[in-house]
């Protein structure tokens, strides 16, 4: 590869003793994480929507000669003037403001060849930082298909830095990239960008003050001076260390002067960068074919249509729930049979006693009750993977934007909410793409109302108990399921509306969001993501749920009742039973007894623990000889006066409770981290569980009054 | 920036689907204008309206960008071609 041969800065080169550190930056959705995975062999999540990566991730790549190179994958950003927390992570790492991350020695910029000008804007800002930059032009194949090509040699000449054409998805250009990355010296950019005359004196003055008073390196000071002028919020730009008073004074003086003259300084700066980029693009972009409406345009005409768009969204959801019920049945029966087989084997191999009960009722019963839902979890994640990798996520956000505007948010908030159907934790992380702090907080507060995959086992168990008989019309089951998901979603919107009008007032934010081109889903990515989530589910079953089940078994087996007591009496006077009895007054108005109360207590750790708890609590009553399916054991459960415990109304009430209640310690922990304190997670737990109780009360009492 | 224009200016939300416009002026919240410019939506950018009356979808330099109605109201364009 012909590289420009002008002077390179030796100071900026990584010393041979240290592993060079590269920061991987670029616009959202240009393939950073795909390239990161290709370089490091890691399995960072990738997807076809902006905002998949919201936190930095460090990995190690190896050069062609086996030397290690550290690579930091960063969230996508359109500009160094960050507008949202995820972009701020990128800015802070690049400017060396993160205490936990060393300032990268070199920057690996990745740009999308199909969208050269917009992508070069960030590159243009990064070249100001005066650090060696390697430029990767990704998606050359897609650009060719769209009828354009990028003259890489010419771009290299224009910018004065190494430029490598690449197709990260299929590994093309990786060897050239690794060779360039392991070079001992990288040239600094020949960065000919004239700051507009009206602004230049201010930049010089600010730069001098930043060097003298804020102790910044000269080039970083220049870049920060430019950022101070393009970002209205100077506090945010300065990061945690506030600006020196003198620097702030200079900034204000200039701003007042420009305001008086009517100069739009920020706009002038952006436009002059775009002018410079436009000249470069005119030289390096070659039109090779006709450009007309693309396939994506034609699909979007339907999918983003005000009427058809809703129908498509509805069809996708219905298909998802239909598959969860129909496709999962066979593998579920297989798993069920295997678990029963295992329990029977243990029973025949061990003499009767506490150990045998612990293994069969505690461990196998509890864990088995949960892992039977693995097929459904896999199907759910397969669908979510498809939505994420085809580019449909951003379209769903587009369709929802108007509805979201009614509740005071915008379509961007819908992506975290949609992710929360899988699990609230990645959903809450994804709120980092939301610009406004209040809107982000509202989205965090309502995200756990979206029914997550851990609720799926609870719903499925309750639906099985709710609709008696084996030949139940599929549509009844699917209908109840969709109703639960809809309830959670409506609840989330309702509370967002309420919070935006009371606690966190503010105008609905304006949305500007890029819709990625549609891509065929990559089977490997979807399968990998699905298996990873499936493994996570199994691991939880094997650790947390196994642990809780064993502890619960002890708590329900001790202290021992006198000989001759029934299983029911034993459970009632055990530790677990006493805890359930303590809770019973609070849940009795909801039609729930102390045995279900035990489940409500244990499932505060994680919702699916409810299922394993029911298995331990009710299978404890089953006779030794054979393993009763959980559903039948539950249906046999009675109140002391002989009424059935799990009436359809009670099952329905329980489902409503689980739609709204905050039963997840991990979510509380993540909200605490993302909001920097206990205030919001505690508030969230209180409002969600309070709502759950009130709605369950209304449903149960109303249902009873109506004679159900 | 005065343009010698034959066409009158209209907000982007009123541009007909399929029409092409040139951005003349960005109004409203300066922070938002900043980001709109940084995403290639600056003065003199060529915009093709794809669809939408509420939330709108348009294409700039070959990438599709969705804008809230409130945002599209603040972007003034002059129509330069009709499909």
mmCIF file of C-alpha atoms in Angstrom, chain A residues 276-635:
data_model
loop_
_atom_site.group_PDB
_atom_site.id
_atom_site.type_symbol
_atom_site.label_atom_id
_atom_site.label_comp_id
_atom_site.label_asym_id
_atom_site.label_seq_id
_atom_site.Cartn_x
_atom_site.Cartn_y
_atom_site.Cartn_z
ATOM 1 C CA UNK A 276 -14.382 21.335 3.082
ATOM 2 C CA UNK A 277 -15.836 17.815 3.110
ATOM 3 C CA UNK A 278 -17.909 18.542 0.012
ATOM 4 C CA UNK A 279 -14.740 19.399 -1.897
ATOM 5 C CA UNK A 280 -13.070 16.155 -0.802
ATOM 6 C CA UNK A 281 -16.166 14.093 -1.603
ATOM 7 C CA UNK A 282 -16.411 15.600 -5.065
ATOM 8 C CA UNK A 283 -12.902 14.291 -5.767
ATOM 9 C CA UNK A 284 -13.172 10.816 -4.312
ATOM 10 C CA UNK A 285 -16.763 9.765 -5.006
ATOM 11 C CA UNK A 286 -17.212 8.133 -8.381
ATOM 12 C CA UNK A 287 -20.647 7.502 -9.771
ATOM 13 C CA UNK A 288 -20.643 4.107 -11.453
ATOM 14 C CA UNK A 289 -24.280 3.533 -12.161
ATOM 15 C CA UNK A 290 -27.753 4.906 -12.031
ATOM 16 C CA UNK A 291 -29.205 5.715 -8.648
ATOM 17 C CA UNK A 292 -32.912 5.402 -8.301
ATOM 18 C CA UNK A 293 -35.211 4.349 -5.516
ATOM 19 C CA UNK A 294 -33.447 1.539 -3.674
ATOM 20 C CA UNK A 295 -35.002 -1.661 -2.394
ATOM 21 C CA UNK A 296 -35.055 -0.061 1.063
ATOM 22 C CA UNK A 297 -37.056 2.870 -0.313
ATOM 23 C CA UNK A 298 -39.621 0.526 -1.796
ATOM 24 C CA UNK A 299 -39.957 -1.477 1.435
ATOM 25 C CA UNK A 300 -40.185 1.724 3.465
ATOM 26 C CA UNK A 301 -43.048 2.968 1.308
ATOM 27 C CA UNK A 302 -45.102 0.141 2.869
ATOM 28 C CA UNK A 303 -43.510 -0.344 6.276
ATOM 29 C CA UNK A 304 -43.537 3.334 7.257
ATOM 30 C CA UNK A 305 -46.961 3.960 5.722
ATOM 31 C CA UNK A 306 -49.438 5.453 8.220
ATOM 32 C CA UNK A 307 -51.862 2.556 7.723
ATOM 33 C CA UNK A 308 -49.867 -0.368 6.330
ATOM 34 C CA UNK A 309 -47.107 0.310 8.841
ATOM 35 C CA UNK A 310 -49.408 -0.465 11.777
ATOM 36 C CA UNK A 311 -50.695 -3.602 10.088
ATOM 37 C CA UNK A 312 -47.142 -4.833 9.517
ATOM 38 C CA UNK A 313 -46.250 -4.130 13.161
ATOM 39 C CA UNK A 314 -49.382 -5.959 14.341
ATOM 40 C CA UNK A 315 -48.688 -8.915 12.073
ATOM 41 C CA UNK A 316 -45.091 -9.192 13.307
ATOM 42 C CA UNK A 317 -46.237 -9.255 16.940
ATOM 43 C CA UNK A 318 -48.997 -11.791 16.321
ATOM 44 C CA UNK A 319 -46.603 -14.046 14.436
ATOM 45 C CA UNK A 320 -44.165 -13.827 17.344
ATOM 46 C CA UNK A 321 -46.718 -14.968 19.929
ATOM 47 C CA UNK A 322 -48.192 -17.635 17.671
ATOM 48 C CA UNK A 323 -44.727 -19.113 17.229
ATOM 49 C CA UNK A 324 -44.074 -19.029 20.959
ATOM 50 C CA UNK A 325 -47.088 -21.260 21.528
ATOM 51 C CA UNK A 326 -47.012 -23.535 18.512
ATOM 52 C CA UNK A 327 -43.334 -24.153 17.800
ATOM 53 C CA UNK A 328 -42.388 -24.591 21.436
ATOM 54 C CA UNK A 329 -44.806 -27.376 22.285
ATOM 55 C CA UNK A 330 -42.811 -30.337 21.049
ATOM 56 C CA UNK A 331 -39.413 -29.391 22.544
ATOM 57 C CA UNK A 332 -41.192 -28.521 25.806
ATOM 58 C CA UNK A 333 -42.674 -31.982 26.040
ATOM 59 C CA UNK A 334 -39.253 -33.491 25.416
ATOM 60 C CA UNK A 335 -37.647 -31.407 28.176
ATOM 61 C CA UNK A 336 -40.543 -32.179 30.505
ATOM 62 C CA UNK A 337 -40.185 -35.910 29.930
ATOM 63 C CA UNK A 338 -36.429 -35.771 30.505
ATOM 64 C CA UNK A 339 -36.844 -33.896 33.783
ATOM 65 C CA UNK A 340 -39.471 -36.343 35.015
ATOM 66 C CA UNK A 341 -37.208 -39.192 33.961
ATOM 67 C CA UNK A 342 -34.319 -37.722 35.949
ATOM 68 C CA UNK A 343 -36.502 -37.223 39.035
ATOM 69 C CA UNK A 344 -37.782 -40.790 38.845
ATOM 70 C CA UNK A 345 -34.251 -42.086 38.461
ATOM 71 C CA UNK A 346 -33.115 -40.218 41.570
ATOM 72 C CA UNK A 347 -36.119 -41.560 43.443
ATOM 73 C CA UNK A 348 -35.289 -45.135 42.540
ATOM 74 C CA UNK A 349 -31.591 -44.696 43.268
ATOM 75 C CA UNK A 350 -31.823 -43.050 46.679
ATOM 76 C CA UNK A 351 -33.529 -44.230 49.846
ATOM 77 C CA UNK A 352 -36.474 -42.096 51.002
ATOM 78 C CA UNK A 353 -35.428 -39.205 53.222
ATOM 79 C CA UNK A 354 -34.495 -35.567 53.291
ATOM 80 C CA UNK A 355 -31.655 -35.854 50.762
ATOM 81 C CA UNK A 356 -33.904 -37.473 48.204
ATOM 82 C CA UNK A 357 -36.577 -34.854 48.747
ATOM 83 C CA UNK A 358 -34.040 -32.079 48.489
ATOM 84 C CA UNK A 359 -32.828 -33.327 45.117
ATOM 85 C CA UNK A 360 -36.195 -34.200 43.615
ATOM 86 C CA UNK A 361 -38.472 -31.526 45.075
ATOM 87 C CA UNK A 362 -35.940 -28.769 45.635
ATOM 88 C CA UNK A 363 -33.334 -28.957 42.903
ATOM 89 C CA UNK A 364 -34.977 -30.878 40.052
ATOM 90 C CA UNK A 365 -38.487 -29.570 40.693
ATOM 91 C CA UNK A 366 -37.437 -25.955 41.006
ATOM 92 C CA UNK A 367 -34.936 -25.771 38.162
ATOM 93 C CA UNK A 368 -36.936 -28.095 35.921
ATOM 94 C CA UNK A 369 -40.019 -25.920 36.312
ATOM 95 C CA UNK A 370 -38.098 -23.043 34.804
ATOM 96 C CA UNK A 371 -35.905 -24.615 32.129
ATOM 97 C CA UNK A 372 -38.940 -26.160 30.522
ATOM 98 C CA UNK A 373 -39.522 -22.657 29.111
ATOM 99 C CA UNK A 374 -36.171 -22.573 27.295
ATOM 100 C CA UNK A 375 -37.787 -23.156 23.857
ATOM 101 C CA UNK A 376 -40.017 -20.104 24.263
ATOM 102 C CA UNK A 377 -37.108 -17.954 25.376
ATOM 103 C CA UNK A 378 -35.123 -19.059 22.309
ATOM 104 C CA UNK A 379 -38.032 -18.253 19.986
ATOM 105 C CA UNK A 380 -38.492 -14.814 21.553
ATOM 106 C CA UNK A 381 -34.828 -13.969 21.127
ATOM 107 C CA UNK A 382 -34.759 -15.346 17.614
ATOM 108 C CA UNK A 383 -37.519 -12.910 16.666
ATOM 109 C CA UNK A 384 -35.930 -9.988 18.460
ATOM 110 C CA UNK A 385 -32.653 -10.843 16.710
ATOM 111 C CA UNK A 386 -34.429 -10.764 13.350
ATOM 112 C CA UNK A 387 -35.988 -7.384 14.108
ATOM 113 C CA UNK A 388 -32.621 -6.007 15.167
ATOM 114 C CA UNK A 389 -30.559 -7.280 12.276
ATOM 115 C CA UNK A 390 -32.943 -6.484 9.426
ATOM 116 C CA UNK A 391 -33.321 -2.818 10.360
ATOM 117 C CA UNK A 392 -36.964 -3.063 11.422
ATOM 118 C CA UNK A 393 -36.304 -1.709 14.949
ATOM 119 C CA UNK A 394 -35.808 1.833 13.678
ATOM 120 C CA UNK A 395 -38.977 1.551 11.561
ATOM 121 C CA UNK A 396 -41.002 0.481 14.572
ATOM 122 C CA UNK A 397 -39.661 3.576 16.340
ATOM 123 C CA UNK A 398 -40.680 5.662 13.340
ATOM 124 C CA UNK A 399 -44.234 4.328 13.375
ATOM 125 C CA UNK A 400 -44.493 4.849 17.114
ATOM 126 C CA UNK A 401 -43.144 8.401 17.054
ATOM 127 C CA UNK A 402 -46.528 10.052 16.795
ATOM 128 C CA UNK A 403 -48.009 7.981 19.560
ATOM 129 C CA UNK A 404 -44.943 8.597 21.691
ATOM 130 C CA UNK A 405 -45.272 12.339 21.082
ATOM 131 C CA UNK A 406 -48.748 12.179 22.663
ATOM 132 C CA UNK A 407 -47.249 10.893 25.907
ATOM 133 C CA UNK A 408 -44.417 13.414 25.756
ATOM 134 C CA UNK A 409 -41.573 11.284 24.444
ATOM 135 C CA UNK A 410 -40.429 10.595 20.921
ATOM 136 C CA UNK A 411 -39.850 7.580 18.720
ATOM 137 C CA UNK A 412 -36.277 7.223 19.914
ATOM 138 C CA UNK A 413 -37.545 6.171 23.328
ATOM 139 C CA UNK A 414 -39.360 3.295 21.689
ATOM 140 C CA UNK A 415 -36.145 1.408 20.849
ATOM 141 C CA UNK A 416 -35.209 0.927 24.528
ATOM 142 C CA UNK A 417 -38.824 -0.018 25.245
ATOM 143 C CA UNK A 418 -38.801 -2.578 22.452
ATOM 144 C CA UNK A 419 -35.513 -4.022 23.747
ATOM 145 C CA UNK A 420 -37.168 -4.352 27.138
ATOM 146 C CA UNK A 421 -39.469 -7.016 25.722
ATOM 147 C CA UNK A 422 -36.328 -9.155 25.838
ATOM 148 C CA UNK A 423 -35.016 -7.870 29.137
ATOM 149 C CA UNK A 424 -35.255 -4.516 30.895
ATOM 150 C CA UNK A 425 -31.505 -4.384 31.545
ATOM 151 C CA UNK A 426 -30.304 -3.901 27.950
ATOM 152 C CA UNK A 427 -33.394 -1.719 27.484
ATOM 153 C CA UNK A 428 -32.327 0.592 30.281
ATOM 154 C CA UNK A 429 -28.767 0.671 28.934
ATOM 155 C CA UNK A 430 -30.145 1.628 25.517
ATOM 156 C CA UNK A 431 -31.732 4.772 26.974
ATOM 157 C CA UNK A 432 -28.255 6.276 26.781
ATOM 158 C CA UNK A 433 -29.053 7.240 23.200
ATOM 159 C CA UNK A 434 -31.768 9.624 24.462
ATOM 160 C CA UNK A 435 -30.541 13.198 24.468
ATOM 161 C CA UNK A 436 -32.641 14.867 27.138
ATOM 162 C CA UNK A 437 -31.919 13.841 30.730
ATOM 163 C CA UNK A 438 -35.589 13.983 31.807
ATOM 164 C CA UNK A 439 -36.817 12.012 28.814
ATOM 165 C CA UNK A 440 -34.158 9.436 29.482
ATOM 166 C CA UNK A 441 -35.251 9.129 33.107
ATOM 167 C CA UNK A 442 -38.918 8.757 32.122
ATOM 168 C CA UNK A 443 -37.945 6.002 29.679
ATOM 169 C CA UNK A 444 -35.904 4.228 32.376
ATOM 170 C CA UNK A 445 -38.816 4.450 34.816
ATOM 171 C CA UNK A 446 -41.327 2.845 32.445
ATOM 172 C CA UNK A 447 -39.059 0.359 30.604
ATOM 173 C CA UNK A 448 -39.541 -2.495 33.135
ATOM 174 C CA UNK A 449 -43.301 -2.364 32.482
ATOM 175 C CA UNK A 450 -42.688 -3.876 29.069
ATOM 176 C CA UNK A 451 -43.135 -7.618 29.580
ATOM 177 C CA UNK A 452 -39.658 -9.160 29.604
ATOM 178 C CA UNK A 453 -38.626 -12.725 28.853
ATOM 179 C CA UNK A 454 -38.543 -13.608 32.565
ATOM 180 C CA UNK A 455 -42.295 -12.976 32.761
ATOM 181 C CA UNK A 456 -42.886 -15.421 29.943
ATOM 182 C CA UNK A 457 -42.619 -18.536 32.184
ATOM 183 C CA UNK A 458 -45.014 -16.955 34.702
ATOM 184 C CA UNK A 459 -47.553 -16.072 31.999
ATOM 185 C CA UNK A 460 -47.265 -19.494 30.391
ATOM 186 C CA UNK A 461 -47.744 -21.317 33.680
ATOM 187 C CA UNK A 462 -50.729 -19.139 34.559
ATOM 188 C CA UNK A 463 -52.297 -19.514 31.129
ATOM 189 C CA UNK A 464 -51.901 -23.288 31.434
ATOM 190 C CA UNK A 465 -53.619 -23.217 34.841
ATOM 191 C CA UNK A 466 -56.170 -20.610 33.782
ATOM 192 C CA UNK A 467 -57.673 -22.357 30.807
ATOM 193 C CA UNK A 468 -58.528 -25.868 31.891
ATOM 194 C CA UNK A 469 -58.498 -28.825 29.589
ATOM 195 C CA UNK A 470 -55.903 -29.850 27.064
ATOM 196 C CA UNK A 471 -57.816 -28.904 23.955
ATOM 197 C CA UNK A 472 -57.938 -25.186 24.349
ATOM 198 C CA UNK A 473 -58.172 -23.088 21.207
ATOM 199 C CA UNK A 474 -54.778 -21.699 20.374
ATOM 200 C CA UNK A 475 -56.246 -18.268 19.862
ATOM 201 C CA UNK A 476 -57.459 -18.079 23.454
ATOM 202 C CA UNK A 477 -53.949 -18.645 24.716
ATOM 203 C CA UNK A 478 -52.365 -16.283 22.209
ATOM 204 C CA UNK A 479 -55.067 -13.728 22.935
ATOM 205 C CA UNK A 480 -54.421 -13.749 26.695
ATOM 206 C CA UNK A 481 -50.703 -13.505 26.051
ATOM 207 C CA UNK A 482 -51.080 -10.538 23.706
ATOM 208 C CA UNK A 483 -53.391 -8.935 26.261
ATOM 209 C CA UNK A 484 -50.679 -9.159 28.932
ATOM 210 C CA UNK A 485 -48.042 -7.654 26.637
ATOM 211 C CA UNK A 486 -50.476 -4.954 25.585
ATOM 212 C CA UNK A 487 -51.329 -4.159 29.214
ATOM 213 C CA UNK A 488 -47.659 -3.660 30.051
ATOM 214 C CA UNK A 489 -47.147 -1.486 27.005
ATOM 215 C CA UNK A 490 -50.215 0.643 27.679
ATOM 216 C CA UNK A 491 -49.087 0.909 31.295
ATOM 217 C CA UNK A 492 -45.654 2.099 30.182
ATOM 218 C CA UNK A 493 -47.190 4.749 27.926
ATOM 219 C CA UNK A 494 -49.666 5.827 30.596
ATOM 220 C CA UNK A 495 -46.994 6.280 33.227
ATOM 221 C CA UNK A 496 -44.710 8.069 30.754
ATOM 222 C CA UNK A 497 -47.579 10.477 30.114
ATOM 223 C CA UNK A 498 -48.102 10.953 33.843
ATOM 224 C CA UNK A 499 -44.419 11.464 34.668
ATOM 225 C CA UNK A 500 -43.924 13.915 31.809
ATOM 226 C CA UNK A 501 -46.769 16.007 33.177
ATOM 227 C CA UNK A 502 -45.863 15.892 36.828
ATOM 228 C CA UNK A 503 -42.420 14.845 38.046
ATOM 229 C CA UNK A 504 -40.346 15.403 34.943
ATOM 230 C CA UNK A 505 -42.076 18.153 33.021
ATOM 231 C CA UNK A 506 -40.856 19.109 29.589
ATOM 232 C CA UNK A 507 -41.901 19.583 25.996
ATOM 233 C CA UNK A 508 -41.862 16.463 23.810
ATOM 234 C CA UNK A 509 -38.348 16.225 22.408
ATOM 235 C CA UNK A 510 -37.812 16.664 18.693
ATOM 236 C CA UNK A 511 -36.625 13.525 17.023
ATOM 237 C CA UNK A 512 -33.984 13.179 14.400
ATOM 238 C CA UNK A 513 -33.123 9.566 13.752
ATOM 239 C CA UNK A 514 -31.399 7.747 10.967
ATOM 240 C CA UNK A 515 -33.184 4.739 9.484
ATOM 241 C CA UNK A 516 -30.575 2.168 8.435
ATOM 242 C CA UNK A 517 -30.946 0.432 5.077
ATOM 243 C CA UNK A 518 -32.643 -2.958 5.279
ATOM 244 C CA UNK A 519 -30.258 -5.872 5.341
ATOM 245 C CA UNK A 520 -30.824 -9.563 5.113
ATOM 246 C CA UNK A 521 -30.407 -10.933 8.622
ATOM 247 C CA UNK A 522 -27.103 -12.677 9.154
ATOM 248 C CA UNK A 523 -27.984 -16.150 10.354
ATOM 249 C CA UNK A 524 -24.768 -16.345 12.359
ATOM 250 C CA UNK A 525 -25.426 -13.145 14.328
ATOM 251 C CA UNK A 526 -29.053 -13.994 15.045
ATOM 252 C CA UNK A 527 -28.227 -17.565 16.064
ATOM 253 C CA UNK A 528 -25.321 -16.450 18.205
ATOM 254 C CA UNK A 529 -27.395 -13.874 20.011
ATOM 255 C CA UNK A 530 -30.209 -16.342 20.526
ATOM 256 C CA UNK A 531 -27.896 -19.040 21.889
ATOM 257 C CA UNK A 532 -26.136 -16.547 24.102
ATOM 258 C CA UNK A 533 -29.420 -15.449 25.664
ATOM 259 C CA UNK A 534 -30.531 -19.076 25.947
ATOM 260 C CA UNK A 535 -27.287 -19.932 27.731
ATOM 261 C CA UNK A 536 -27.764 -16.962 30.042
ATOM 262 C CA UNK A 537 -31.232 -18.266 30.878
ATOM 263 C CA UNK A 538 -29.875 -21.753 31.590
ATOM 264 C CA UNK A 539 -27.054 -20.334 33.643
ATOM 265 C CA UNK A 540 -29.536 -18.413 35.764
ATOM 266 C CA UNK A 541 -31.530 -21.594 36.174
ATOM 267 C CA UNK A 542 -28.370 -23.444 37.222
ATOM 268 C CA UNK A 543 -27.180 -20.778 39.661
ATOM 269 C CA UNK A 544 -29.687 -18.309 41.100
ATOM 270 C CA UNK A 545 -32.754 -20.456 40.635
ATOM 271 C CA UNK A 546 -31.030 -23.640 41.790
ATOM 272 C CA UNK A 547 -29.704 -21.785 44.819
ATOM 273 C CA UNK A 548 -33.043 -20.261 45.711
ATOM 274 C CA UNK A 549 -34.802 -23.594 45.184
ATOM 275 C CA UNK A 550 -32.427 -25.413 47.530
ATOM 276 C CA UNK A 551 -32.649 -22.712 50.183
ATOM 277 C CA UNK A 552 -36.401 -22.651 49.766
ATOM 278 C CA UNK A 553 -36.580 -26.397 50.176
ATOM 279 C CA UNK A 554 -34.766 -26.117 53.509
ATOM 280 C CA UNK A 555 -36.930 -23.216 54.581
ATOM 281 C CA UNK A 556 -40.031 -25.216 53.761
ATOM 282 C CA UNK A 557 -38.796 -28.488 55.302
ATOM 283 C CA UNK A 558 -37.625 -27.010 58.620
ATOM 284 C CA UNK A 559 -38.444 -26.700 61.403
ATOM 285 C CA UNK A 560 -39.953 -30.166 61.237
ATOM 286 C CA UNK A 561 -43.562 -30.655 62.195
ATOM 287 C CA UNK A 562 -44.353 -33.457 64.662
ATOM 288 C CA UNK A 563 -44.623 -36.937 63.141
ATOM 289 C CA UNK A 564 -47.860 -37.662 61.411
ATOM 290 C CA UNK A 565 -48.395 -34.117 60.180
ATOM 291 C CA UNK A 566 -49.548 -33.719 56.604
ATOM 292 C CA UNK A 567 -47.313 -32.070 54.035
ATOM 293 C CA UNK A 568 -49.583 -29.062 54.131
ATOM 294 C CA UNK A 569 -49.135 -28.729 57.893
ATOM 295 C CA UNK A 570 -45.394 -29.175 57.535
ATOM 296 C CA UNK A 571 -45.173 -26.362 54.960
ATOM 297 C CA UNK A 572 -47.440 -24.114 57.014
ATOM 298 C CA UNK A 573 -45.264 -24.228 60.099
ATOM 299 C CA UNK A 574 -41.924 -24.079 58.248
ATOM 300 C CA UNK A 575 -39.870 -20.890 57.964
ATOM 301 C CA UNK A 576 -41.093 -20.293 54.418
ATOM 302 C CA UNK A 577 -44.666 -20.922 55.478
ATOM 303 C CA UNK A 578 -44.359 -18.428 58.326
ATOM 304 C CA UNK A 579 -43.042 -15.789 55.934
ATOM 305 C CA UNK A 580 -45.953 -16.509 53.604
ATOM 306 C CA UNK A 581 -48.392 -16.201 56.502
ATOM 307 C CA UNK A 582 -46.855 -12.846 57.401
ATOM 308 C CA UNK A 583 -47.534 -11.594 53.890
ATOM 309 C CA UNK A 584 -51.000 -13.135 53.610
ATOM 310 C CA UNK A 585 -52.986 -10.206 55.078
ATOM 311 C CA UNK A 586 -51.555 -7.949 52.353
ATOM 312 C CA UNK A 587 -52.379 -10.269 49.472
ATOM 313 C CA UNK A 588 -55.577 -11.863 50.684
ATOM 314 C CA UNK A 589 -57.646 -9.030 49.112
ATOM 315 C CA UNK A 590 -56.087 -10.109 45.812
ATOM 316 C CA UNK A 591 -57.349 -13.665 46.282
ATOM 317 C CA UNK A 592 -53.872 -14.994 47.054
ATOM 318 C CA UNK A 593 -52.911 -17.174 49.996
ATOM 319 C CA UNK A 594 -49.692 -17.644 51.947
ATOM 320 C CA UNK A 595 -48.408 -20.373 49.628
ATOM 321 C CA UNK A 596 -48.533 -18.023 46.655
ATOM 322 C CA UNK A 597 -47.127 -15.373 49.016
ATOM 323 C CA UNK A 598 -43.962 -17.467 49.322
ATOM 324 C CA UNK A 599 -43.653 -17.246 45.537
ATOM 325 C CA UNK A 600 -44.153 -13.485 45.553
ATOM 326 C CA UNK A 601 -41.394 -13.113 48.128
ATOM 327 C CA UNK A 602 -38.826 -15.346 46.420
ATOM 328 C CA UNK A 603 -39.580 -14.012 42.942
ATOM 329 C CA UNK A 604 -38.524 -10.573 44.044
ATOM 330 C CA UNK A 605 -35.063 -11.816 43.066
ATOM 331 C CA UNK A 606 -36.211 -12.628 39.532
ATOM 332 C CA UNK A 607 -39.675 -13.199 38.154
ATOM 333 C CA UNK A 608 -39.171 -16.731 36.858
ATOM 334 C CA UNK A 609 -38.326 -17.829 40.419
ATOM 335 C CA UNK A 610 -42.092 -17.713 41.003
ATOM 336 C CA UNK A 611 -42.412 -20.777 38.786
ATOM 337 C CA UNK A 612 -39.646 -22.701 40.538
ATOM 338 C CA UNK A 613 -41.108 -21.734 43.916
ATOM 339 C CA UNK A 614 -44.540 -22.995 42.957
ATOM 340 C CA UNK A 615 -42.847 -26.226 41.907
ATOM 341 C CA UNK A 616 -41.160 -26.587 45.284
ATOM 342 C CA UNK A 617 -44.198 -25.494 47.309
ATOM 343 C CA UNK A 618 -46.805 -27.613 45.546
ATOM 344 C CA UNK A 619 -44.737 -30.617 44.553
ATOM 345 C CA UNK A 620 -43.841 -30.914 48.210
ATOM 346 C CA UNK A 621 -47.394 -32.077 48.647
ATOM 347 C CA UNK A 622 -47.242 -34.638 45.881
ATOM 348 C CA UNK A 623 -46.869 -38.196 47.036
ATOM 349 C CA UNK A 624 -43.501 -39.893 46.796
ATOM 350 C CA UNK A 625 -44.238 -42.430 44.129
ATOM 351 C CA UNK A 626 -44.585 -40.261 41.114
ATOM 352 C CA UNK A 627 -43.915 -36.742 39.884
ATOM 353 C CA UNK A 628 -47.069 -34.727 39.322
ATOM 354 C CA UNK A 629 -46.933 -32.079 36.627
ATOM 355 C CA UNK A 630 -46.850 -28.698 38.297
ATOM 356 C CA UNK A 631 -50.040 -27.567 36.647
ATOM 357 C CA UNK A 632 -52.081 -30.429 38.082
ATOM 358 C CA UNK A 633 -50.543 -29.978 41.513
ATOM 359 C CA UNK A 634 -51.529 -26.323 41.421
ATOM 360 C CA UNK A 635 -55.053 -27.058 40.285
#
